[in-house]
């Protein structure tokens, strides 16, 4: 029995959402885009994803409006991929999935997410327990957790060792 490529028989918003974000690499690409990864090679190196799959996923994510392709260099021409408002709306889902993975799968604390305005660690759903509000991605500060590898080999992981706000471009040393 072959697996179907879509969920057209399902009258369900979860099924429709999975048609957009259910592919194996999609949420990791969106996660990295929220972390500030923007360039093709940085996604490639950080994710360890095959080139053809990355190119296809970036094209699809751009077509469905989760990422926007923007030129950043003229000679030679190069583009970057910036997460859109529609893509940023996945932040609470990714935060919840991260908390679930920490509690039920990984059992290690690799990243901490705090409300930048007050410094409080976010709850499972991206809410600030102190301010009693949902914290937008732009107001989230990401910090390395105690179990994060302190000496990663790729330049993107090295850049992500520093505390930073989500959505802000990372500064990668390609040298």
PDB file of C-alpha atoms in Angstrom:
ATOM      1  CA  UNK A   1       0.000   0.000   0.000  1.00  0.00           C
ATOM      2  CA  UNK A   2       1.462   3.336  -1.028  1.00  0.00           C
ATOM      3  CA  UNK A   3       1.268   6.383   1.163  1.00  0.00           C
ATOM      4  CA  UNK A   4      -0.774   9.255  -0.173  1.00  0.00           C
ATOM      5  CA  UNK A   5       0.968  12.578  -0.801  1.00  0.00           C
ATOM      6  CA  UNK A   6      -1.827  14.662   0.702  1.00  0.00           C
ATOM      7  CA  UNK A   7      -4.702  14.484   3.139  1.00  0.00           C
ATOM      8  CA  UNK A   8      -7.558  15.506   0.830  1.00  0.00           C
ATOM      9  CA  UNK A   9      -9.861  12.894   2.382  1.00  0.00           C
ATOM     10  CA  UNK A  10      -9.417  14.556   5.776  1.00  0.00           C
ATOM     11  CA  UNK A  11     -11.697  17.486   6.577  1.00  0.00           C
ATOM     12  CA  UNK A  12      -9.376  18.794   9.280  1.00  0.00           C
ATOM     13  CA  UNK A  13      -7.222  21.889   9.801  1.00  0.00           C
ATOM     14  CA  UNK A  14      -4.389  19.756  11.216  1.00  0.00           C
ATOM     15  CA  UNK A  15      -4.358  17.694   8.000  1.00  0.00           C
ATOM     16  CA  UNK A  16      -4.284  20.879   5.889  1.00  0.00           C
ATOM     17  CA  UNK A  17      -1.454  22.295   8.018  1.00  0.00           C
ATOM     18  CA  UNK A  18       0.524  19.068   7.617  1.00  0.00           C
ATOM     19  CA  UNK A  19       0.312  19.474   3.854  1.00  0.00           C
ATOM     20  CA  UNK A  20       2.314  22.701   4.321  1.00  0.00           C
ATOM     21  CA  UNK A  21       4.668  21.895   7.229  1.00  0.00           C
ATOM     22  CA  UNK A  22       4.540  18.104   7.583  1.00  0.00           C
ATOM     23  CA  UNK A  23       7.576  17.266   5.455  1.00  0.00           C
ATOM     24  CA  UNK A  24      10.544  16.032   7.483  1.00  0.00           C
ATOM     25  CA  UNK A  25      12.826  19.080   7.047  1.00  0.00           C
ATOM     26  CA  UNK A  26      10.254  21.889   6.972  1.00  0.00           C
ATOM     27  CA  UNK A  27       9.966  22.718  10.675  1.00  0.00           C
ATOM     28  CA  UNK A  28      13.746  22.578  11.069  1.00  0.00           C
ATOM     29  CA  UNK A  29      14.165  25.077   8.236  1.00  0.00           C
ATOM     30  CA  UNK A  30      11.531  27.337   9.817  1.00  0.00           C
ATOM     31  CA  UNK A  31      13.218  26.900  13.217  1.00  0.00           C
ATOM     32  CA  UNK A  32      16.531  28.008  11.738  1.00  0.00           C
ATOM     33  CA  UNK A  33      14.867  30.939   9.949  1.00  0.00           C
ATOM     34  CA  UNK A  34      13.385  32.043  13.292  1.00  0.00           C
ATOM     35  CA  UNK A  35      16.875  31.702  14.805  1.00  0.00           C
ATOM     36  CA  UNK A  36      18.115  34.145  12.164  1.00  0.00           C
ATOM     37  CA  UNK A  37      19.585  31.791   9.554  1.00  0.00           C
ATOM     38  CA  UNK A  38      18.967  33.334   6.135  1.00  0.00           C
ATOM     39  CA  UNK A  39      21.493  32.058   3.627  1.00  0.00           C
ATOM     40  CA  UNK A  40      21.282  28.844   1.636  1.00  0.00           C
ATOM     41  CA  UNK A  41      24.741  27.624   2.626  1.00  0.00           C
ATOM     42  CA  UNK A  42      24.079  28.342   6.306  1.00  0.00           C
ATOM     43  CA  UNK A  43      20.904  26.215   6.222  1.00  0.00           C
ATOM     44  CA  UNK A  44      22.842  23.531   4.357  1.00  0.00           C
ATOM     45  CA  UNK A  45      25.719  23.402   6.846  1.00  0.00           C
ATOM     46  CA  UNK A  46      23.629  23.699   9.994  1.00  0.00           C
ATOM     47  CA  UNK A  47      20.981  21.156   9.036  1.00  0.00           C
ATOM     48  CA  UNK A  48      23.149  18.643   7.180  1.00  0.00           C
ATOM     49  CA  UNK A  49      20.365  18.427   4.600  1.00  0.00           C
ATOM     50  CA  UNK A  50      20.965  17.217   1.020  1.00  0.00           C
ATOM     51  CA  UNK A  51      21.256  20.137  -1.440  1.00  0.00           C
ATOM     52  CA  UNK A  52      18.398  19.021  -3.695  1.00  0.00           C
ATOM     53  CA  UNK A  53      16.021  18.649  -0.751  1.00  0.00           C
ATOM     54  CA  UNK A  54      16.991  22.038   0.688  1.00  0.00           C
ATOM     55  CA  UNK A  55      16.522  23.770  -2.664  1.00  0.00           C
ATOM     56  CA  UNK A  56      13.111  22.125  -3.073  1.00  0.00           C
ATOM     57  CA  UNK A  57      11.977  22.947   0.471  1.00  0.00           C
ATOM     58  CA  UNK A  58      13.112  26.593   0.224  1.00  0.00           C
ATOM     59  CA  UNK A  59      11.254  26.937  -3.081  1.00  0.00           C
ATOM     60  CA  UNK A  60       8.106  25.394  -1.572  1.00  0.00           C
ATOM     61  CA  UNK A  61       8.284  27.447   1.636  1.00  0.00           C
ATOM     62  CA  UNK A  62       8.665  30.593  -0.456  1.00  0.00           C
ATOM     63  CA  UNK A  63       5.734  29.594  -2.682  1.00  0.00           C
ATOM     64  CA  UNK A  64       3.421  29.036   0.316  1.00  0.00           C
ATOM     65  CA  UNK A  65       4.478  32.315   1.934  1.00  0.00           C
ATOM     66  CA  UNK A  66       6.415  31.068   4.969  1.00  0.00           C
ATOM     67  CA  UNK A  67       9.703  32.480   3.686  1.00  0.00           C
ATOM     68  CA  UNK A  68      10.491  35.422   1.424  1.00  0.00           C
ATOM     69  CA  UNK A  69      13.427  35.366  -0.962  1.00  0.00           C
ATOM     70  CA  UNK A  70      15.428  38.627  -0.974  1.00  0.00           C
ATOM     71  CA  UNK A  71      18.603  39.538  -2.841  1.00  0.00           C
ATOM     72  CA  UNK A  72      21.542  40.383  -0.600  1.00  0.00           C
ATOM     73  CA  UNK A  73      24.359  40.472  -3.151  1.00  0.00           C
ATOM     74  CA  UNK A  74      24.529  41.563  -6.800  1.00  0.00           C
ATOM     75  CA  UNK A  75      27.801  40.106  -8.071  1.00  0.00           C
ATOM     76  CA  UNK A  76      27.418  37.211  -8.143  1.00  0.00           C
ATOM     77  CA  UNK A  77      23.672  37.393  -7.500  1.00  0.00           C
ATOM     78  CA  UNK A  78      22.710  35.756  -4.207  1.00  0.00           C
ATOM     79  CA  UNK A  79      19.482  35.598  -2.234  1.00  0.00           C
ATOM     80  CA  UNK A  80      18.612  35.097   1.394  1.00  0.00           C
ATOM     81  CA  UNK A  81      15.451  33.636   2.895  1.00  0.00           C
ATOM     82  CA  UNK A  82      13.635  35.697   5.496  1.00  0.00           C
ATOM     83  CA  UNK A  83      10.822  34.268   7.565  1.00  0.00           C
ATOM     84  CA  UNK A  84       7.495  36.015   6.894  1.00  0.00           C
ATOM     85  CA  UNK A  85       4.722  36.874   9.351  1.00  0.00           C
ATOM     86  CA  UNK A  86       3.006  33.672   8.256  1.00  0.00           C
ATOM     87  CA  UNK A  87       6.156  31.682   9.055  1.00  0.00           C
ATOM     88  CA  UNK A  88       6.673  33.545  12.324  1.00  0.00           C
ATOM     89  CA  UNK A  89       3.154  32.480  13.351  1.00  0.00           C
ATOM     90  CA  UNK A  90       4.612  28.958  13.702  1.00  0.00           C
ATOM     91  CA  UNK A  91       6.769  30.113  16.664  1.00  0.00           C
ATOM     92  CA  UNK A  92       4.307  28.975  19.399  1.00  0.00           C
ATOM     93  CA  UNK A  93       4.063  25.565  17.716  1.00  0.00           C
ATOM     94  CA  UNK A  94       7.847  25.230  17.538  1.00  0.00           C
ATOM     95  CA  UNK A  95       8.209  26.402  21.154  1.00  0.00           C
ATOM     96  CA  UNK A  96       5.671  23.792  22.291  1.00  0.00           C
ATOM     97  CA  UNK A  97       7.335  21.066  20.224  1.00  0.00           C
ATOM     98  CA  UNK A  98      10.706  22.049  21.701  1.00  0.00           C
ATOM     99  CA  UNK A  99       9.335  21.828  25.264  1.00  0.00           C
ATOM    100  CA  UNK A 100       7.690  18.473  24.516  1.00  0.00           C
ATOM    101  CA  UNK A 101      10.938  17.151  23.014  1.00  0.00           C
ATOM    102  CA  UNK A 102      12.870  18.306  26.078  1.00  0.00           C
ATOM    103  CA  UNK A 103      10.415  16.740  28.511  1.00  0.00           C
ATOM    104  CA  UNK A 104       9.659  13.468  26.699  1.00  0.00           C
ATOM    105  CA  UNK A 105      12.446  12.665  24.224  1.00  0.00           C
ATOM    106  CA  UNK A 106      15.807  14.410  24.614  1.00  0.00           C
ATOM    107  CA  UNK A 107      15.850  14.912  28.385  1.00  0.00           C
ATOM    108  CA  UNK A 108      18.510  17.601  27.993  1.00  0.00           C
ATOM    109  CA  UNK A 109      18.246  21.363  28.163  1.00  0.00           C
ATOM    110  CA  UNK A 110      19.903  22.671  24.971  1.00  0.00           C
ATOM    111  CA  UNK A 111      18.215  26.081  24.569  1.00  0.00           C
ATOM    112  CA  UNK A 112      16.469  28.547  26.850  1.00  0.00           C
ATOM    113  CA  UNK A 113      13.899  31.045  25.622  1.00  0.00           C
ATOM    114  CA  UNK A 114      13.244  34.175  27.673  1.00  0.00           C
ATOM    115  CA  UNK A 115      10.962  37.169  27.430  1.00  0.00           C
ATOM    116  CA  UNK A 116      13.476  39.863  26.439  1.00  0.00           C
ATOM    117  CA  UNK A 117      11.493  42.602  28.228  1.00  0.00           C
ATOM    118  CA  UNK A 118      11.559  41.037  31.702  1.00  0.00           C
ATOM    119  CA  UNK A 119      14.068  38.153  31.496  1.00  0.00           C
ATOM    120  CA  UNK A 120      11.567  35.463  32.526  1.00  0.00           C
ATOM    121  CA  UNK A 121      11.909  32.019  30.956  1.00  0.00           C
ATOM    122  CA  UNK A 122       8.989  31.298  28.656  1.00  0.00           C
ATOM    123  CA  UNK A 123       6.370  28.699  29.422  1.00  0.00           C
ATOM    124  CA  UNK A 124       5.622  25.679  27.253  1.00  0.00           C
ATOM    125  CA  UNK A 125       3.433  27.638  24.838  1.00  0.00           C
ATOM    126  CA  UNK A 126       5.676  30.699  24.521  1.00  0.00           C
ATOM    127  CA  UNK A 127       3.914  32.670  27.244  1.00  0.00           C
ATOM    128  CA  UNK A 128       5.586  34.813  29.888  1.00  0.00           C
ATOM    129  CA  UNK A 129       4.522  33.642  33.356  1.00  0.00           C
ATOM    130  CA  UNK A 130       5.510  37.009  34.889  1.00  0.00           C
ATOM    131  CA  UNK A 131       3.812  39.314  32.370  1.00  0.00           C
ATOM    132  CA  UNK A 132       0.954  36.854  31.742  1.00  0.00           C
ATOM    133  CA  UNK A 133       1.066  37.391  28.013  1.00  0.00           C
ATOM    134  CA  UNK A 134       1.935  35.497  24.846  1.00  0.00           C
ATOM    135  CA  UNK A 135       5.369  36.676  23.782  1.00  0.00           C
ATOM    136  CA  UNK A 136       5.825  37.406  20.070  1.00  0.00           C
ATOM    137  CA  UNK A 137       8.877  35.831  18.450  1.00  0.00           C
ATOM    138  CA  UNK A 138      10.561  39.233  18.035  1.00  0.00           C
ATOM    139  CA  UNK A 139      10.503  39.652  21.834  1.00  0.00           C
ATOM    140  CA  UNK A 140      12.086  36.275  22.579  1.00  0.00           C
ATOM    141  CA  UNK A 141      15.718  36.013  23.596  1.00  0.00           C
ATOM    142  CA  UNK A 142      17.286  32.644  22.866  1.00  0.00           C
ATOM    143  CA  UNK A 143      20.187  31.515  24.999  1.00  0.00           C
ATOM    144  CA  UNK A 144      22.270  28.354  25.030  1.00  0.00           C
ATOM    145  CA  UNK A 145      21.102  25.888  27.644  1.00  0.00           C
ATOM    146  CA  UNK A 146      23.441  24.037  30.009  1.00  0.00           C
ATOM    147  CA  UNK A 147      23.436  20.882  27.852  1.00  0.00           C
ATOM    148  CA  UNK A 148      24.204  22.545  24.504  1.00  0.00           C
ATOM    149  CA  UNK A 149      27.509  21.486  22.962  1.00  0.00           C
ATOM    150  CA  UNK A 150      29.885  24.366  23.841  1.00  0.00           C
ATOM    151  CA  UNK A 151      32.247  23.588  20.933  1.00  0.00           C
ATOM    152  CA  UNK A 152      30.201  22.908  17.802  1.00  0.00           C
ATOM    153  CA  UNK A 153      32.064  22.449  14.544  1.00  0.00           C
ATOM    154  CA  UNK A 154      29.810  24.333  12.119  1.00  0.00           C
ATOM    155  CA  UNK A 155      29.845  28.149  11.991  1.00  0.00           C
ATOM    156  CA  UNK A 156      26.060  28.502  12.372  1.00  0.00           C
ATOM    157  CA  UNK A 157      26.014  26.517  15.623  1.00  0.00           C
ATOM    158  CA  UNK A 158      28.980  28.579  16.808  1.00  0.00           C
ATOM    159  CA  UNK A 159      27.065  31.805  16.078  1.00  0.00           C
ATOM    160  CA  UNK A 160      24.058  30.427  17.976  1.00  0.00           C
ATOM    161  CA  UNK A 161      26.141  30.012  21.142  1.00  0.00           C
ATOM    162  CA  UNK A 162      25.632  33.714  21.839  1.00  0.00           C
ATOM    163  CA  UNK A 163      22.359  34.979  23.336  1.00  0.00           C
ATOM    164  CA  UNK A 164      20.252  36.600  20.620  1.00  0.00           C
ATOM    165  CA  UNK A 165      16.730  37.645  19.798  1.00  0.00           C
ATOM    166  CA  UNK A 166      14.736  35.507  17.451  1.00  0.00           C
ATOM    167  CA  UNK A 167      14.295  36.843  13.897  1.00  0.00           C
ATOM    168  CA  UNK A 168      17.528  38.855  14.045  1.00  0.00           C
ATOM    169  CA  UNK A 169      20.031  37.690  11.414  1.00  0.00           C
ATOM    170  CA  UNK A 170      22.870  35.616  12.772  1.00  0.00           C
ATOM    171  CA  UNK A 171      26.438  36.734  12.224  1.00  0.00           C
ATOM    172  CA  UNK A 172      28.331  33.766  10.847  1.00  0.00           C
ATOM    173  CA  UNK A 173      32.096  33.733  10.603  1.00  0.00           C
ATOM    174  CA  UNK A 174      32.718  31.949   7.292  1.00  0.00           C
ATOM    175  CA  UNK A 175      36.427  32.608   7.568  1.00  0.00           C
TER     176      UNK A 175
END
